[in-house]
PDB file of N, CA and C in Angstrom:
ATOM      1  N   MET J   1    -195.711 -91.507  95.525  1.00 44.00           N
ATOM      2  CA  MET J   1    -194.866 -92.181  96.475  1.00 44.00           C
ATOM      3  C   MET J   1    -195.321 -91.844  97.902  1.00 44.00           C
ATOM      4  N   ILE J   2    -195.292 -92.824  98.747  1.00 63.00           N
ATOM      5  CA  ILE J   2    -195.702 -92.642 100.139  1.00 63.00           C
ATOM      6  C   ILE J   2    -194.624 -91.874 100.886  1.00 63.00           C
ATOM      7  N   GLN J   3    -195.036 -90.863 101.617  1.00 78.00           N
ATOM      8  CA  GLN J   3    -194.112 -90.058 102.408  1.00 78.00           C
ATOM      9  C   GLN J   3    -194.149 -90.513 103.860  1.00 78.00           C
ATOM     10  N   LEU J   4    -193.076 -91.086 104.317  1.00 90.00           N
ATOM     11  CA  LEU J   4    -192.954 -91.454 105.722  1.00 90.00           C
ATOM     12  C   LEU J   4    -192.064 -90.425 106.389  1.00 90.00           C
ATOM     13  N   LYS J   5    -192.530 -89.913 107.521  1.00 92.00           N
ATOM     14  CA  LYS J   5    -191.730 -88.937 108.251  1.00 92.00           C
ATOM     15  C   LYS J   5    -192.016 -89.102 109.736  1.00 92.00           C
ATOM     16  N   PRO J   6    -191.084 -88.680 110.576  1.00 94.00           N
ATOM     17  CA  PRO J   6    -191.296 -88.803 112.018  1.00 94.00           C
ATOM     18  C   PRO J   6    -192.619 -88.165 112.433  1.00 94.00           C
ATOM     19  N   GLY J   7    -193.318 -88.854 113.335  1.00 92.00           N
ATOM     20  CA  GLY J   7    -194.599 -88.375 113.832  1.00 92.00           C
ATOM     21  C   GLY J   7    -195.798 -88.904 113.065  1.00 92.00           C
ATOM     22  N   THR J   8    -195.567 -89.465 111.883  1.00 92.00           N
ATOM     23  CA  THR J   8    -196.654 -90.027 111.089  1.00 92.00           C
ATOM     24  C   THR J   8    -197.213 -91.259 111.794  1.00 92.00           C
ATOM     25  N   VAL J   9    -198.525 -91.401 111.758  1.00 94.00           N
ATOM     26  CA  VAL J   9    -199.171 -92.610 112.264  1.00 94.00           C
ATOM     27  C   VAL J   9    -199.286 -93.570 111.090  1.00 94.00           C
ATOM     28  N   ALA J  10    -198.906 -94.826 111.316  1.00 94.00           N
ATOM     29  CA  ALA J  10    -198.922 -95.828 110.246  1.00 94.00           C
ATOM     30  C   ALA J  10    -199.396 -97.165 110.794  1.00 94.00           C
ATOM     31  N   MET J  11    -199.742 -98.058 109.874  1.00 95.00           N
ATOM     32  CA  MET J  11    -200.094 -99.423 110.242  1.00 95.00           C
ATOM     33  C   MET J  11    -198.990-100.340 109.730  1.00 95.00           C
ATOM     34  N   ILE J  12    -198.625-101.315 110.549  1.00 96.00           N
ATOM     35  CA  ILE J  12    -197.654-102.321 110.118  1.00 96.00           C
ATOM     36  C   ILE J  12    -198.409-103.320 109.245  1.00 96.00           C
ATOM     37  N   ILE J  13    -197.956-103.475 107.996  1.00 95.00           N
ATOM     38  CA  ILE J  13    -198.656-104.337 107.048  1.00 95.00           C
ATOM     39  C   ILE J  13    -197.833-105.548 106.615  1.00 95.00           C
ATOM     40  N   GLY J  14    -196.637-105.702 107.158  1.00 94.00           N
ATOM     41  CA  GLY J  14    -195.813-106.844 106.794  1.00 94.00           C
ATOM     42  C   GLY J  14    -194.663-107.008 107.757  1.00 94.00           C
ATOM     43  N   ALA J  15    -194.019-108.172 107.670  1.00 93.00           N
ATOM     44  CA  ALA J  15    -192.845-108.461 108.500  1.00 93.00           C
ATOM     45  C   ALA J  15    -192.106-109.641 107.889  1.00 93.00           C
ATOM     46  N   ARG J  16    -190.815-109.701 108.113  1.00 89.00           N
ATOM     47  CA  ARG J  16    -190.019-110.813 107.588  1.00 89.00           C
ATOM     48  C   ARG J  16    -189.822-111.910 108.611  1.00 89.00           C
ATOM     49  N   THR J  17    -189.974-111.606 109.893  1.00 88.00           N
ATOM     50  CA  THR J  17    -189.713-112.604 110.929  1.00 88.00           C
ATOM     51  C   THR J  17    -191.000-112.967 111.665  1.00 88.00           C
ATOM     52  N   SER J  18    -190.991-114.148 112.273  1.00 88.00           N
ATOM     53  CA  SER J  18    -192.175-114.548 113.043  1.00 88.00           C
ATOM     54  C   SER J  18    -192.375-113.615 114.236  1.00 88.00           C
ATOM     55  N   ALA J  19    -191.290-113.131 114.833  1.00 86.00           N
ATOM     56  CA  ALA J  19    -191.407-112.186 115.951  1.00 86.00           C
ATOM     57  C   ALA J  19    -192.044-110.886 115.480  1.00 86.00           C
ATOM     58  N   GLY J  20    -191.730-110.451 114.287  1.00 89.00           N
ATOM     59  CA  GLY J  20    -192.303-109.221 113.748  1.00 89.00           C
ATOM     60  C   GLY J  20    -193.739-109.374 113.317  1.00 89.00           C
ATOM     61  N   ARG J  21    -194.140-110.579 112.949  1.00 93.00           N
ATOM     62  CA  ARG J  21    -195.511-110.798 112.465  1.00 93.00           C
ATOM     63  C   ARG J  21    -196.571-110.535 113.526  1.00 93.00           C
ATOM     64  N   VAL J  22    -196.217-110.598 114.801  1.00 94.00           N
ATOM     65  CA  VAL J  22    -197.205-110.316 115.854  1.00 94.00           C
ATOM     66  C   VAL J  22    -197.649-108.856 115.820  1.00 94.00           C
ATOM     67  N   ASN J  23    -196.868-107.995 115.163  1.00 96.00           N
ATOM     68  CA  ASN J  23    -197.199-106.574 115.093  1.00 96.00           C
ATOM     69  C   ASN J  23    -198.041-106.196 113.876  1.00 96.00           C
ATOM     70  N   ILE J  24    -198.235-107.124 112.935  1.00 96.00           N
ATOM     71  CA  ILE J  24    -198.999-106.812 111.725  1.00 96.00           C
ATOM     72  C   ILE J  24    -200.424-106.407 112.106  1.00 96.00           C
ATOM     73  N   GLY J  25    -200.876-105.316 111.510  1.00 95.00           N
ATOM     74  CA  GLY J  25    -202.223-104.800 111.759  1.00 95.00           C
ATOM     75  C   GLY J  25    -202.294-103.784 112.879  1.00 95.00           C
ATOM     76  N   LYS J  26    -201.190-103.541 113.544  1.00 95.00           N
ATOM     77  CA  LYS J  26    -201.183-102.578 114.654  1.00 95.00           C
ATOM     78  C   LYS J  26    -200.758-101.204 114.155  1.00 95.00           C
ATOM     79  N   SER J  27    -201.332-100.175 114.761  1.00 94.00           N
ATOM     80  CA  SER J  27    -200.943 -98.816 114.403  1.00 94.00           C
ATOM     81  C   SER J  27    -199.768 -98.386 115.276  1.00 94.00           C
ATOM     82  N   VAL J  28    -198.894 -97.602 114.670  1.00 96.00           N
ATOM     83  CA  VAL J  28    -197.675 -97.142 115.338  1.00 96.00           C
ATOM     84  C   VAL J  28    -197.418 -95.685 114.987  1.00 96.00           C
ATOM     85  N   SER J  29    -196.548 -95.068 115.736  1.00 96.00           N
ATOM     86  CA  SER J  29    -196.068 -93.729 115.430  1.00 96.00           C
ATOM     87  C   SER J  29    -194.614 -93.859 114.985  1.00 96.00           C
ATOM     88  N   LEU J  30    -194.284 -93.224 113.869  1.00 96.00           N
ATOM     89  CA  LEU J  30    -192.907 -93.281 113.376  1.00 96.00           C
ATOM     90  C   LEU J  30    -192.049 -92.324 114.194  1.00 96.00           C
ATOM     91  N   PHE J  31    -190.951 -92.864 114.741  1.00 96.00           N
ATOM     92  CA  PHE J  31    -190.078 -92.026 115.556  1.00 96.00           C
ATOM     93  C   PHE J  31    -188.888 -91.526 114.745  1.00 96.00           C
ATOM     94  N   ALA J  32    -188.116 -92.449 114.152  1.00 95.00           N
ATOM     95  CA  ALA J  32    -186.925 -92.038 113.405  1.00 95.00           C
ATOM     96  C   ALA J  32    -186.530 -93.122 112.419  1.00 95.00           C
ATOM     97  N   LEU J  33    -186.035 -92.712 111.258  1.00 96.00           N
ATOM     98  CA  LEU J  33    -185.470 -93.630 110.288  1.00 96.00           C
ATOM     99  C   LEU J  33    -184.002 -93.815 110.658  1.00 96.00           C
ATOM    100  N   CYS J  34    -183.626 -95.031 110.997  1.00 95.00           N
ATOM    101  CA  CYS J  34    -182.283 -95.318 111.499  1.00 95.00           C
ATOM    102  C   CYS J  34    -181.452 -96.033 110.451  1.00 95.00           C
ATOM    103  N   GLN J  35    -180.234 -95.566 110.283  1.00 96.00           N
ATOM    104  CA  GLN J  35    -179.288 -96.205 109.381  1.00 96.00           C
ATOM    105  C   GLN J  35    -178.546 -97.308 110.140  1.00 96.00           C
ATOM    106  N   PRO J  36    -178.038 -98.340 109.436  1.00 96.00           N
ATOM    107  CA  PRO J  36    -177.272 -99.388 110.119  1.00 96.00           C
ATOM    108  C   PRO J  36    -176.132 -98.788 110.947  1.00 96.00           C
ATOM    109  N   GLY J  37    -176.035 -99.231 112.196  1.00 95.00           N
ATOM    110  CA  GLY J  37    -175.008 -98.751 113.113  1.00 95.00           C
ATOM    111  C   GLY J  37    -175.360 -97.465 113.844  1.00 95.00           C
ATOM    112  N   GLU J  38    -176.476 -96.847 113.492  1.00 95.00           N
ATOM    113  CA  GLU J  38    -176.879 -95.586 114.127  1.00 95.00           C
ATOM    114  C   GLU J  38    -177.457 -95.845 115.515  1.00 95.00           C
ATOM    115  N   ARG J  39    -177.144 -94.948 116.448  1.00 95.00           N
ATOM    116  CA  ARG J  39    -177.664 -95.011 117.811  1.00 95.00           C
ATOM    117  C   ARG J  39    -178.570 -93.815 118.057  1.00 95.00           C
ATOM    118  N   LEU J  40    -179.621 -94.061 118.859  1.00 93.00           N
ATOM    119  CA  LEU J  40    -180.500 -92.959 119.243  1.00 93.00           C
ATOM    120  C   LEU J  40    -181.124 -93.278 120.588  1.00 93.00           C
ATOM    121  N   LEU J  41    -181.619 -92.235 121.222  1.00 94.00           N
ATOM    122  CA  LEU J  41    -182.262 -92.399 122.525  1.00 94.00           C
ATOM    123  C   LEU J  41    -183.677 -92.904 122.297  1.00 94.00           C
ATOM    124  N   ASN J  42    -183.975 -94.090 122.807  1.00 92.00           N
ATOM    125  CA  ASN J  42    -185.277 -94.716 122.636  1.00 92.00           C
ATOM    126  C   ASN J  42    -186.307 -93.949 123.468  1.00 92.00           C
ATOM    127  N   PRO J  43    -187.384 -93.461 122.838  1.00 93.00           N
ATOM    128  CA  PRO J  43    -188.369 -92.666 123.573  1.00 93.00           C
ATOM    129  C   PRO J  43    -189.217 -93.498 124.542  1.00 93.00           C
ATOM    130  N   ILE J  44    -189.202 -94.795 124.422  1.00 92.00           N
ATOM    131  CA  ILE J  44    -190.014 -95.653 125.276  1.00 92.00           C
ATOM    132  C   ILE J  44    -189.317 -95.982 126.584  1.00 92.00           C
ATOM    133  N   ASN J  45    -188.047 -96.398 126.501  1.00 91.00           N
ATOM    134  CA  ASN J  45    -187.356 -96.835 127.715  1.00 91.00           C
ATOM    135  C   ASN J  45    -186.214 -95.923 128.135  1.00 91.00           C
ATOM    136  N   GLY J  46    -185.935 -94.882 127.351  1.00 92.00           N
ATOM    137  CA  GLY J  46    -184.879 -93.939 127.706  1.00 92.00           C
ATOM    138  C   GLY J  46    -183.469 -94.483 127.575  1.00 92.00           C
ATOM    139  N   VAL J  47    -183.323 -95.614 126.899  1.00 91.00           N
ATOM    140  CA  VAL J  47    -182.020 -96.266 126.723  1.00 91.00           C
ATOM    141  C   VAL J  47    -181.531 -96.011 125.298  1.00 91.00           C
ATOM    142  N   VAL J  48    -180.229 -95.873 125.133  1.00 94.00           N
ATOM    143  CA  VAL J  48    -179.678 -95.722 123.793  1.00 94.00           C
ATOM    144  C   VAL J  48    -179.903 -97.034 123.047  1.00 94.00           C
ATOM    145  N   THR J  49    -180.559 -96.939 121.899  1.00 90.00           N
ATOM    146  CA  THR J  49    -180.890 -98.099 121.074  1.00 90.00           C
ATOM    147  C   THR J  49    -180.090 -97.989 119.786  1.00 90.00           C
ATOM    148  N   GLU J  50    -179.559 -99.117 119.321  1.00 91.00           N
ATOM    149  CA  GLU J  50    -178.743 -99.114 118.113  1.00 91.00           C
ATOM    150  C   GLU J  50    -179.304-100.095 117.094  1.00 91.00           C
ATOM    151  N   LEU J  51    -179.411 -99.637 115.849  1.00 91.00           N
ATOM    152  CA  LEU J  51    -179.721-100.553 114.760  1.00 91.00           C
ATOM    153  C   LEU J  51    -178.393-101.228 114.421  1.00 91.00           C
ATOM    154  N   PRO J  52    -178.316-102.558 114.529  1.00 89.00           N
ATOM    155  CA  PRO J  52    -177.040-103.242 114.307  1.00 89.00           C
ATOM    156  C   PRO J  52    -176.384-102.852 112.983  1.00 89.00           C
ATOM    157  N   GLY J  53    -175.075-102.737 113.006  1.00 91.00           N
ATOM    158  CA  GLY J  53    -174.317-102.381 111.815  1.00 91.00           C
ATOM    159  C   GLY J  53    -174.465-103.389 110.694  1.00 91.00           C
ATOM    160  N   GLU J  54    -174.839-104.633 111.042  1.00 90.00           N
ATOM    161  CA  GLU J  54    -175.016-105.685 110.032  1.00 90.00           C
ATOM    162  C   GLU J  54    -176.346-105.547 109.284  1.00 90.00           C
ATOM    163  N   ALA J  55    -177.209-104.665 109.761  1.00 87.00           N
ATOM    164  CA  ALA J  55    -178.499-104.472 109.090  1.00 87.00           C
ATOM    165  C   ALA J  55    -178.222-104.078 107.638  1.00 87.00           C
ATOM    166  N   LEU J  56    -179.012-104.608 106.735  1.00 90.00           N
ATOM    167  CA  LEU J  56    -178.785-104.379 105.311  1.00 90.00           C
ATOM    168  C   LEU J  56    -179.390-103.078 104.799  1.00 90.00           C
ATOM    169  N   ARG J  57    -180.217-102.438 105.629  1.00 93.00           N
ATOM    170  CA  ARG J  57    -180.923-101.238 105.182  1.00 93.00           C
ATOM    171  C   ARG J  57    -181.346-100.394 106.365  1.00 93.00           C
ATOM    172  N   ALA J  58    -181.782 -99.193 106.065  1.00 95.00           N
ATOM    173  CA  ALA J  58    -182.343 -98.324 107.101  1.00 95.00           C
ATOM    174  C   ALA J  58    -183.711 -98.872 107.507  1.00 95.00           C
ATOM    175  N   LEU J  59    -184.030 -98.771 108.796  1.00 95.00           N
ATOM    176  CA  LEU J  59    -185.313 -99.212 109.329  1.00 95.00           C
ATOM    177  C   LEU J  59    -185.907 -98.099 110.182  1.00 95.00           C
ATOM    178  N   TRP J  60    -187.236 -98.073 110.247  1.00 96.00           N
ATOM    179  CA  TRP J  60    -187.913 -97.106 111.102  1.00 96.00           C
ATOM    180  C   TRP J  60    -187.994 -97.644 112.525  1.00 96.00           C
ATOM    181  N   LEU J  61    -187.656 -96.809 113.498  1.00 96.00           N
ATOM    182  CA  LEU J  61    -187.954 -97.101 114.895  1.00 96.00           C
ATOM    183  C   LEU J  61    -189.359 -96.573 115.107  1.00 96.00           C
ATOM    184  N   VAL J  62    -190.275 -97.486 115.431  1.00 96.00           N
ATOM    185  CA  VAL J  62    -191.678 -97.112 115.619  1.00 96.00           C
ATOM    186  C   VAL J  62    -192.092 -97.427 117.048  1.00 96.00           C
ATOM    187  N   THR J  63    -193.116 -96.710 117.519  1.00 96.00           N
ATOM    188  CA  THR J  63    -193.599 -96.917 118.881  1.00 96.00           C
ATOM    189  C   THR J  63    -195.103 -97.177 118.857  1.00 96.00           C
ATOM    190  N   GLY J  64    -195.575 -97.894 119.866  1.00 96.00           N
ATOM    191  CA  GLY J  64    -196.989 -98.198 119.976  1.00 96.00           C
ATOM    192  C   GLY J  64    -197.203 -99.448 120.810  1.00 96.00           C
ATOM    193  N   ASP J  65    -198.363-100.051 120.662  1.00 95.00           N
ATOM    194  CA  ASP J  65    -198.702-101.278 121.388  1.00 95.00           C
ATOM    195  C   ASP J  65    -198.140-102.465 120.604  1.00 95.00           C
ATOM    196  N   ILE J  66    -196.814-102.541 120.558  1.00 96.00           N
ATOM    197  CA  ILE J  66    -196.090-103.532 119.769  1.00 96.00           C
ATOM    198  C   ILE J  66    -194.948-104.078 120.603  1.00 96.00           C
ATOM    199  N   GLN J  67    -194.219-105.033 120.022  1.00 94.00           N
ATOM    200  CA  GLN J  67    -193.035-105.527 120.713  1.00 94.00           C
ATOM    201  C   GLN J  67    -191.883-105.696 119.731  1.00 94.00           C
ATOM    202  N   SER J  68    -190.674-105.542 120.259  1.00 91.00           N
ATOM    203  CA  SER J  68    -189.480-105.685 119.442  1.00 91.00           C
ATOM    204  C   SER J  68    -189.191-107.159 119.203  1.00 91.00           C
ATOM    205  N   VAL J  69    -188.236-107.411 118.339  1.00 88.00           N
ATOM    206  CA  VAL J  69    -187.872-108.788 118.005  1.00 88.00           C
ATOM    207  C   VAL J  69    -187.405-109.576 119.234  1.00 88.00           C
ATOM    208  N   ASP J  70    -186.862-108.873 120.230  1.00 88.00           N
ATOM    209  CA  ASP J  70    -186.417-109.568 121.450  1.00 88.00           C
ATOM    210  C   ASP J  70    -187.454-109.481 122.572  1.00 88.00           C
ATOM    211  N   GLY J  71    -188.681-109.080 122.229  1.00 89.00           N
ATOM    212  CA  GLY J  71    -189.787-109.112 123.183  1.00 89.00           C
ATOM    213  C   GLY J  71    -189.988-107.882 124.041  1.00 89.00           C
ATOM    214  N   GLN J  72    -189.214-106.824 123.828  1.00 91.00           N
ATOM    215  CA  GLN J  72    -189.406-105.598 124.600  1.00 91.00           C
ATOM    216  C   GLN J  72    -190.677-104.890 124.121  1.00 91.00           C
ATOM    217  N   ALA J  73    -191.437-104.378 125.048  1.00 94.00           N
ATOM    218  CA  ALA J  73    -192.719-103.754 124.723  1.00 94.00           C
ATOM    219  C   ALA J  73    -192.573-102.289 124.331  1.00 94.00           C
ATOM    220  N   GLY J  74    -193.411-101.871 123.369  1.00 95.00           N
ATOM    221  CA  GLY J  74    -193.555-100.460 123.059  1.00 95.00           C
ATOM    222  C   GLY J  74    -192.828 -99.946 121.852  1.00 95.00           C
ATOM    223  N   PHE J  75    -191.904-100.721 121.278  1.00 95.00           N
ATOM    224  CA  PHE J  75    -191.166-100.236 120.114  1.00 95.00           C
ATOM    225  C   PHE J  75    -190.670-101.406 119.268  1.00 95.00           C
ATOM    226  N   ALA J  76    -190.299-101.094 118.031  1.00 94.00           N
ATOM    227  CA  ALA J  76    -189.726-102.093 117.125  1.00 94.00           C
ATOM    228  C   ALA J  76    -189.066-101.369 115.958  1.00 94.00           C
ATOM    229  N   PHE J  77    -188.180-102.072 115.273  1.00 94.00           N
ATOM    230  CA  PHE J  77    -187.617-101.596 114.013  1.00 94.00           C
ATOM    231  C   PHE J  77    -188.419-102.239 112.887  1.00 94.00           C
ATOM    232  N   VAL J  78    -188.846-101.428 111.899  1.00 95.00           N
ATOM    233  CA  VAL J  78    -189.699-101.924 110.822  1.00 95.00           C
ATOM    234  C   VAL J  78    -189.189-101.392 109.478  1.00 95.00           C
ATOM    235  N   ARG J  79    -189.226-102.251 108.460  1.00 94.00           N
ATOM    236  CA  ARG J  79    -188.855-101.835 107.102  1.00 94.00           C
ATOM    237  C   ARG J  79    -189.870-100.806 106.585  1.00 94.00           C
ATOM    238  N   PRO J  80    -189.420 -99.819 105.825  1.00 94.00           N
ATOM    239  CA  PRO J  80    -190.345 -98.819 105.280  1.00 94.00           C
ATOM    240  C   PRO J  80    -191.470 -99.431 104.453  1.00 94.00           C
ATOM    241  N   GLU J  81    -191.181-100.462 103.680  1.00 94.00           N
ATOM    242  CA  GLU J  81    -192.210-101.063 102.830  1.00 94.00           C
ATOM    243  C   GLU J  81    -193.254-101.850 103.623  1.00 94.00           C
ATOM    244  N   HIS J  82    -193.004-102.057 104.906  1.00 95.00           N
ATOM    245  CA  HIS J  82    -193.963-102.746 105.765  1.00 95.00           C
ATOM    246  C   HIS J  82    -194.832-101.770 106.559  1.00 95.00           C
ATOM    247  N   LEU J  83    -194.793-100.498 106.166  1.00 95.00           N
ATOM    248  CA  LEU J  83    -195.577 -99.459 106.848  1.00 95.00           C
ATOM    249  C   LEU J  83    -196.519 -98.784 105.863  1.00 95.00           C
ATOM    250  N   MET J  84    -197.773 -98.610 106.267  1.00 92.00           N
ATOM    251  CA  MET J  84    -198.747 -97.882 105.470  1.00 92.00           C
ATOM    252  C   MET J  84    -199.207 -96.687 106.297  1.00 92.00           C
ATOM    253  N   PRO J  85    -198.903 -95.465 105.843  1.00 92.00           N
ATOM    254  CA  PRO J  85    -199.302 -94.285 106.619  1.00 92.00           C
ATOM    255  C   PRO J  85    -200.810 -94.180 106.736  1.00 92.00           C
ATOM    256  N   LEU J  86    -201.261 -93.725 107.888  1.00 87.00           N
ATOM    257  CA  LEU J  86    -202.688 -93.530 108.133  1.00 87.00           C
ATOM    258  C   LEU J  86    -203.044 -92.061 108.206  1.00 87.00           C
ATOM    259  N   THR J  87    -202.069 -91.211 108.020  1.00 71.00           N
ATOM    260  CA  THR J  87    -202.265 -89.770 108.067  1.00 71.00           C
ATOM    261  C   THR J  87    -202.530 -89.272 106.652  1.00 71.00           C
ATOM    262  N   PRO J  88    -203.640 -88.590 106.399  1.00 63.00           N
ATOM    263  CA  PRO J  88    -203.991 -88.167 105.038  1.00 63.00           C
ATOM    264  C   PRO J  88    -202.895 -87.401 104.306  1.00 63.00           C
ATOM    265  N   ASP J  89    -202.138 -86.555 104.988  1.00 60.00           N
ATOM    266  CA  ASP J  89    -201.112 -85.768 104.295  1.00 60.00           C
ATOM    267  C   ASP J  89    -199.926 -86.610 103.862  1.00 60.00           C
ATOM    268  N   ALA J  90    -199.836 -87.855 104.324  1.00 52.00           N
ATOM    269  CA  ALA J  90    -198.741 -88.727 103.941  1.00 52.00           C
ATOM    270  C   ALA J  90    -199.111 -89.627 102.766  1.00 52.00           C
ATOM    271  N   LEU J  91    -200.391 -89.643 102.379  1.00 55.00           N
ATOM    272  CA  LEU J  91    -200.836 -90.498 101.287  1.00 55.00           C
ATOM    273  C   LEU J  91    -200.625 -89.814  99.947  1.00 55.00           C
ATOM    274  N   PRO J  92    -200.306 -90.615  98.909  1.00 59.00           N
ATOM    275  CA  PRO J  92    -200.238 -90.034  97.567  1.00 59.00           C
ATOM    276  C   PRO J  92    -201.607 -89.466  97.180  1.00 59.00           C
ATOM    277  N   ALA J  93    -201.635 -88.439  96.350  1.00 61.00           N
ATOM    278  CA  ALA J  93    -202.874 -87.751  95.987  1.00 61.00           C
ATOM    279  C   ALA J  93    -203.911 -88.694  95.395  1.00 61.00           C
ATOM    280  N   ASP J  94    -203.490 -89.657  94.549  1.00 61.00           N
ATOM    281  CA  ASP J  94    -204.463 -90.563  93.925  1.00 61.00           C
ATOM    282  C   ASP J  94    -205.089 -91.496  94.959  1.00 61.00           C
ATOM    283  N   GLU J  95    -204.312 -91.947  95.941  1.00 57.00           N
ATOM    284  CA  GLU J  95    -204.871 -92.800  96.996  1.00 57.00           C
ATOM    285  C   GLU J  95    -205.801 -92.000  97.898  1.00 57.00           C
ATOM    286  N   LEU J  96    -205.434 -90.769  98.211  1.00 52.00           N
ATOM    287  CA  LEU J  96    -206.286 -89.922  99.032  1.00 52.00           C
ATOM    288  C   LEU J  96    -207.615 -89.670  98.320  1.00 52.00           C
ATOM    289  N   ALA J  97    -207.573 -89.462  97.002  1.00 60.00           N
ATOM    290  CA  ALA J  97    -208.806 -89.237  96.231  1.00 60.00           C
ATOM    291  C   ALA J  97    -209.714 -90.445  96.289  1.00 60.00           C
ATOM    292  N   LYS J  98    -209.151 -91.655  96.214  1.00 57.00           N
ATOM    293  CA  LYS J  98    -209.953 -92.883  96.299  1.00 57.00           C
ATOM    294  C   LYS J  98    -210.656 -92.978  97.639  1.00 57.00           C
ATOM    295  N   ILE J  99    -209.954 -92.635  98.703  1.00 52.00           N
ATOM    296  CA  ILE J  99    -210.518 -92.707 100.048  1.00 52.00           C
ATOM    297  C   ILE J  99    -211.651 -91.701 100.199  1.00 52.00           C
ATOM    298  N   MET J 100    -211.480 -90.528  99.630  1.00 52.00           N
ATOM    299  CA  MET J 100    -212.460 -89.454  99.775  1.00 52.00           C
ATOM    300  C   MET J 100    -213.728 -89.703  98.968  1.00 52.00           C
ATOM    301  N   GLU J 101    -213.670 -90.582  97.952  1.00 58.00           N
ATOM    302  CA  GLU J 101    -214.853 -90.853  97.102  1.00 58.00           C
ATOM    303  C   GLU J 101    -215.918 -91.600  97.843  1.00 58.00           C
TER     304      GLU J 101
END
C-alpha cells in the first residue's frame, strides 16, 4: 500500500474536474490530509483554508506549481488516489524493487 504523509513529494496522476486536470503530471508536496469541514492555515497564502463540509471524503492539501479549482496559485485539494509518491520511502517494497532493477 502506498504511504502518503505530510512532506512527501508526489505527482498528480488524475483529477475529476476539468479545473483539476490542468495539474495532472505536476509534482507537489503533501501538506495535510483534510477531513470534510476541517480548517487549516494555508502555507501558501497564510489564510485559513477549509475543505467544504459537503466534501464526500478526506482530500490532501498539496502545494507546488499548481492551481486550485477556483484558480488560486500554489495549492489545491487532491484525492489520495490521484497522487503517486515520488519519494522512495513512500513506495511499496515491490514497486521500489522494480525501479531499482
